[in-house]
C-alpha cells in the first residue's frame, strides 16, 4: 500500500513537471518593432502609412485598437507568427489625433500594448475659391492636413483666418495685397505655400489734361482746321481743347496732336484687348463726328470714328481692339496691335457726314491697361 502511494506521488510530480515545461514552451505575443513603409520609420508613422509589425507569437491576429478607441482593419492573409501588416487610419469623426498613443494587438496567443507616434503630414494647398482673389474680400483655401495651424501669412504678413475643416480655410485678403503675393500656411507638420492669383493692377497713363499735366502737353492742329484752342476755360476739370471745322476741304484732312515720342505703355503691356482710351468729350451739336487716330513707333496707324449723341460732357471709353486700319474704315481691327508701341494720339473731325460747323471739345485723355 505504501509502495502504491509512493508510485502515485511520483506520477503526479512527473505530470506537474511536464505541464510546467509545456507552459514554458508556450508562445506569447511579443512586438519587437513597428516599421512604417515607405520610409522605415521605427515606432512612428504618418496617416495612411502601411506599418509592418515584427515580433513573435503574432499568429492568429484578432484585433488592433489604436488610442484605446479606434479599431483598425487588417488583412489576415498577411499574418504570420513573426509579422503582420496594417494601415494607419485617420478619421476626425473617430477621434484620430497626432502624437504618441497606445496601440493594442490581440492575437491567438494573447495581447500586447505598445506606443506608436502618429506624425502630422505636411499640409498642401490644392485650390482657391474663387480662383482669382479680390483684395479686401474673403478667399477659401482648399487642401489637406490643415490641423494645428500656427499661422497664415500673405507676402510675409499675418492674415486673419478661420478653419472650416481639415481641408478648408477662409482667409481675409488684405486690401493692399499685390500680384505675386505668396500664401503660407504653417503647421507642426510643415508649411504649404502658394502664390495667390490677384488682379493685375490697372495701369493708367495721363496723356493730357490741358492743365499742364500728362506725358503730352504741347498740342497743335493741322489740315483743314478753322480754329484750335488747347486752353479753353471751363471744362469738366479745368481747361480743355476746342477744335473747330467749318467746311474747308482744301487739304482733305484735319487733326490735332501733341506729337509722338516714347511709348505710353511699358514693353510688357502688349495686349490690345486689355488697352483702353478714356476721353471726356462734348460738341456744339449732336452728330458732330470725332476721329481719334493712334500712331505707333513703327508708324502703323489705326483710327476710331464716332458721332456725338449728347452735347453735354461725357466720358467716352474706347477699346484699342475696336480701332480699325485705313483711318477707321478698314476691315482689319487693331486686336493684334502691340499696344506697348502706341506713342501718339491724334484727334480731329471727319469731314463728311458731320455738321458744318462741327466744334468738338475734349479733355482728360488717358490710356489705360487692365
GROMACS .gro file of C-alpha atoms in nm, residues 156-308:
model
  153
  156UNK     CA    1   0.508   8.756  -4.513
  157UNK     CA    2   0.232   8.942  -4.328
  158UNK     CA    3  -0.018   8.769  -4.098
  159UNK     CA    4  -0.374   8.748  -4.228
  160UNK     CA    5  -0.700   8.672  -4.048
  161UNK     CA    6  -0.841   8.323  -4.098
  162UNK     CA    7  -1.100   8.074  -3.979
  163UNK     CA    8  -1.074   7.698  -4.013
  164UNK     CA    9  -1.381   7.532  -4.163
  165UNK     CA   10  -1.233   7.182  -4.162
  166UNK     CA   11  -0.906   6.999  -4.204
  167UNK     CA   12  -0.938   7.063  -4.579
  168UNK     CA   13  -1.081   7.416  -4.590
  169UNK     CA   14  -0.979   7.755  -4.451
  170UNK     CA   15  -1.128   8.100  -4.509
  171UNK     CA   16  -0.874   8.382  -4.513
  172UNK     CA   17  -0.912   8.758  -4.546
  173UNK     CA   18  -0.723   8.907  -4.842
  174UNK     CA   19  -0.573   9.241  -4.733
  175UNK     CA   20  -0.689   9.544  -4.928
  176UNK     CA   21  -0.328   9.622  -5.020
  177UNK     CA   22  -0.243   9.272  -5.146
  178UNK     CA   23  -0.035   9.279  -5.463
  179UNK     CA   24   0.025   9.044  -5.754
  180UNK     CA   25   0.287   8.777  -5.676
  181UNK     CA   26   0.198   8.751  -5.306
  182UNK     CA   27   0.273   8.406  -5.163
  183UNK     CA   28   0.038   8.246  -4.911
  184UNK     CA   29   0.199   8.030  -4.641
  185UNK     CA   30   0.010   7.803  -4.401
  186UNK     CA   31   0.224   7.677  -4.112
  187UNK     CA   32   0.151   7.368  -3.901
  188UNK     CA   33   0.362   7.134  -3.687
  189UNK     CA   34   0.387   6.912  -3.995
  190UNK     CA   35   0.542   7.184  -4.208
  191UNK     CA   36   0.427   7.463  -4.434
  192UNK     CA   37   0.219   7.482  -4.751
  193UNK     CA   38   0.292   7.765  -4.994
  194UNK     CA   39   0.111   7.901  -5.297
  195UNK     CA   40   0.119   8.226  -5.493
  196UNK     CA   41  -0.234   8.365  -5.483
  197UNK     CA   42  -0.381   8.486  -5.812
  198UNK     CA   43  -0.471   8.853  -5.777
  199UNK     CA   44  -0.596   9.102  -6.037
  200UNK     CA   45  -0.319   9.277  -6.222
  201UNK     CA   46  -0.324   9.639  -6.110
  202UNK     CA   47  -0.465   9.873  -6.371
  203UNK     CA   48  -0.211  10.099  -6.536
  204UNK     CA   49  -0.336  10.449  -6.618
  205UNK     CA   50  -0.125  10.695  -6.816
  206UNK     CA   51  -0.246  11.054  -6.836
  207UNK     CA   52  -0.178  11.171  -7.190
  208UNK     CA   53  -0.303  11.526  -7.135
  209UNK     CA   54  -0.548  11.716  -6.914
  210UNK     CA   55  -0.482  12.052  -7.088
  211UNK     CA   56  -0.393  12.197  -6.748
  212UNK     CA   57  -0.022  12.133  -6.787
  213UNK     CA   58  -0.027  11.769  -6.678
  214UNK     CA   59   0.036  11.449  -6.869
  215UNK     CA   60   0.304  11.300  -7.093
  216UNK     CA   61   0.195  11.513  -7.391
  217UNK     CA   62   0.146  11.880  -7.309
  218UNK     CA   63   0.200  12.093  -7.619
  219UNK     CA   64  -0.086  12.041  -7.865
  220UNK     CA   65  -0.107  12.180  -8.219
  221UNK     CA   66  -0.351  12.149  -8.510
  222UNK     CA   67  -0.307  12.085  -8.885
  223UNK     CA   68  -0.502  12.049  -9.208
  224UNK     CA   69  -0.847  12.191  -9.266
  225UNK     CA   70  -0.890  12.332  -8.918
  226UNK     CA   71  -1.076  12.659  -8.871
  227UNK     CA   72  -0.964  12.715  -8.510
  228UNK     CA   73  -0.792  12.527  -8.231
  229UNK     CA   74  -0.751  12.624  -7.865
  230UNK     CA   75  -0.581  12.389  -7.623
  231UNK     CA   76  -0.652  12.614  -7.324
  232UNK     CA   77  -1.026  12.673  -7.334
  233UNK     CA   78  -1.151  12.752  -6.984
  234UNK     CA   79  -1.447  12.593  -6.810
  235UNK     CA   80  -1.415  12.223  -6.889
  236UNK     CA   81  -1.506  11.929  -6.665
  237UNK     CA   82  -1.184  11.972  -6.465
  238UNK     CA   83  -1.022  12.294  -6.577
  239UNK     CA   84  -0.901  12.381  -6.926
  240UNK     CA   85  -0.992  12.173  -7.228
  241UNK     CA   86  -0.922  12.165  -7.604
  242UNK     CA   87  -1.161  12.306  -7.864
  243UNK     CA   88  -1.130  12.205  -8.230
  244UNK     CA   89  -1.345  12.378  -8.499
  245UNK     CA   90  -1.405  12.262  -8.855
  246UNK     CA   91  -1.607  12.499  -9.076
  247UNK     CA   92  -1.639  12.313  -9.402
  248UNK     CA   93  -1.297  12.350  -9.561
  249UNK     CA   94  -1.176  12.056  -9.771
  250UNK     CA   95  -0.860  12.214  -9.911
  251UNK     CA   96  -0.635  11.950  -9.760
  252UNK     CA   97  -0.889  11.673  -9.729
  253UNK     CA   98  -0.794  11.608  -9.371
  254UNK     CA   99  -0.756  11.775  -9.033
  255UNK     CA  100  -0.648  11.697  -8.682
  256UNK     CA  101  -0.464  11.791  -8.366
  257UNK     CA  102  -0.180  11.624  -8.179
  258UNK     CA  103   0.086  11.672  -7.915
  259UNK     CA  104   0.336  11.472  -8.119
  260UNK     CA  105   0.497  11.136  -8.072
  261UNK     CA  106   0.788  11.029  -7.856
  262UNK     CA  107   0.832  10.736  -7.621
  263UNK     CA  108   0.555  10.480  -7.594
  264UNK     CA  109   0.279  10.542  -7.342
  265UNK     CA  110   0.290  10.188  -7.200
  266UNK     CA  111   0.571   9.956  -7.096
  267UNK     CA  112   0.705   9.678  -7.315
  268UNK     CA  113   0.502   9.418  -7.124
  269UNK     CA  114   0.167   9.590  -7.189
  270UNK     CA  115   0.115   9.438  -7.533
  271UNK     CA  116  -0.247   9.316  -7.538
  272UNK     CA  117  -0.476   9.549  -7.736
  273UNK     CA  118  -0.783   9.383  -7.584
  274UNK     CA  119  -0.669   9.499  -7.239
  275UNK     CA  120  -0.594   9.855  -7.351
  276UNK     CA  121  -0.844  10.143  -7.347
  277UNK     CA  122  -0.858  10.513  -7.417
  278UNK     CA  123  -1.068  10.730  -7.186
  279UNK     CA  124  -1.155  11.081  -7.302
  280UNK     CA  125  -1.402  11.345  -7.186
  281UNK     CA  126  -1.592  11.477  -7.488
  282UNK     CA  127  -1.855  11.733  -7.585
  283UNK     CA  128  -1.962  11.916  -7.903
  284UNK     CA  129  -2.167  12.206  -8.029
  285UNK     CA  130  -2.428  11.979  -8.187
  286UNK     CA  131  -2.530  11.613  -8.191
  287UNK     CA  132  -2.395  11.435  -8.495
  288UNK     CA  133  -2.057  11.603  -8.482
  289UNK     CA  134  -1.817  11.326  -8.577
  290UNK     CA  135  -1.494  11.263  -8.387
  291UNK     CA  136  -1.191  11.096  -8.543
  292UNK     CA  137  -0.935  10.953  -8.299
  293UNK     CA  138  -0.618  10.816  -8.453
  294UNK     CA  139  -0.339  10.615  -8.292
  295UNK     CA  140   0.016  10.606  -8.422
  296UNK     CA  141   0.287  10.365  -8.315
  297UNK     CA  142   0.664  10.379  -8.302
  298UNK     CA  143   0.653  10.157  -8.616
  299UNK     CA  144   0.444  10.421  -8.798
  300UNK     CA  145   0.136  10.200  -8.804
  301UNK     CA  146  -0.194  10.382  -8.760
  302UNK     CA  147  -0.544  10.281  -8.660
  303UNK     CA  148  -0.847  10.503  -8.604
  304UNK     CA  149  -1.184  10.506  -8.435
  305UNK     CA  150  -1.465  10.733  -8.560
  306UNK     CA  151  -1.790  10.809  -8.379
  307UNK     CA  152  -2.070  11.064  -8.368
  308UNK     CA  153  -2.160  11.270  -8.063
   0.00000   0.00000   0.00000
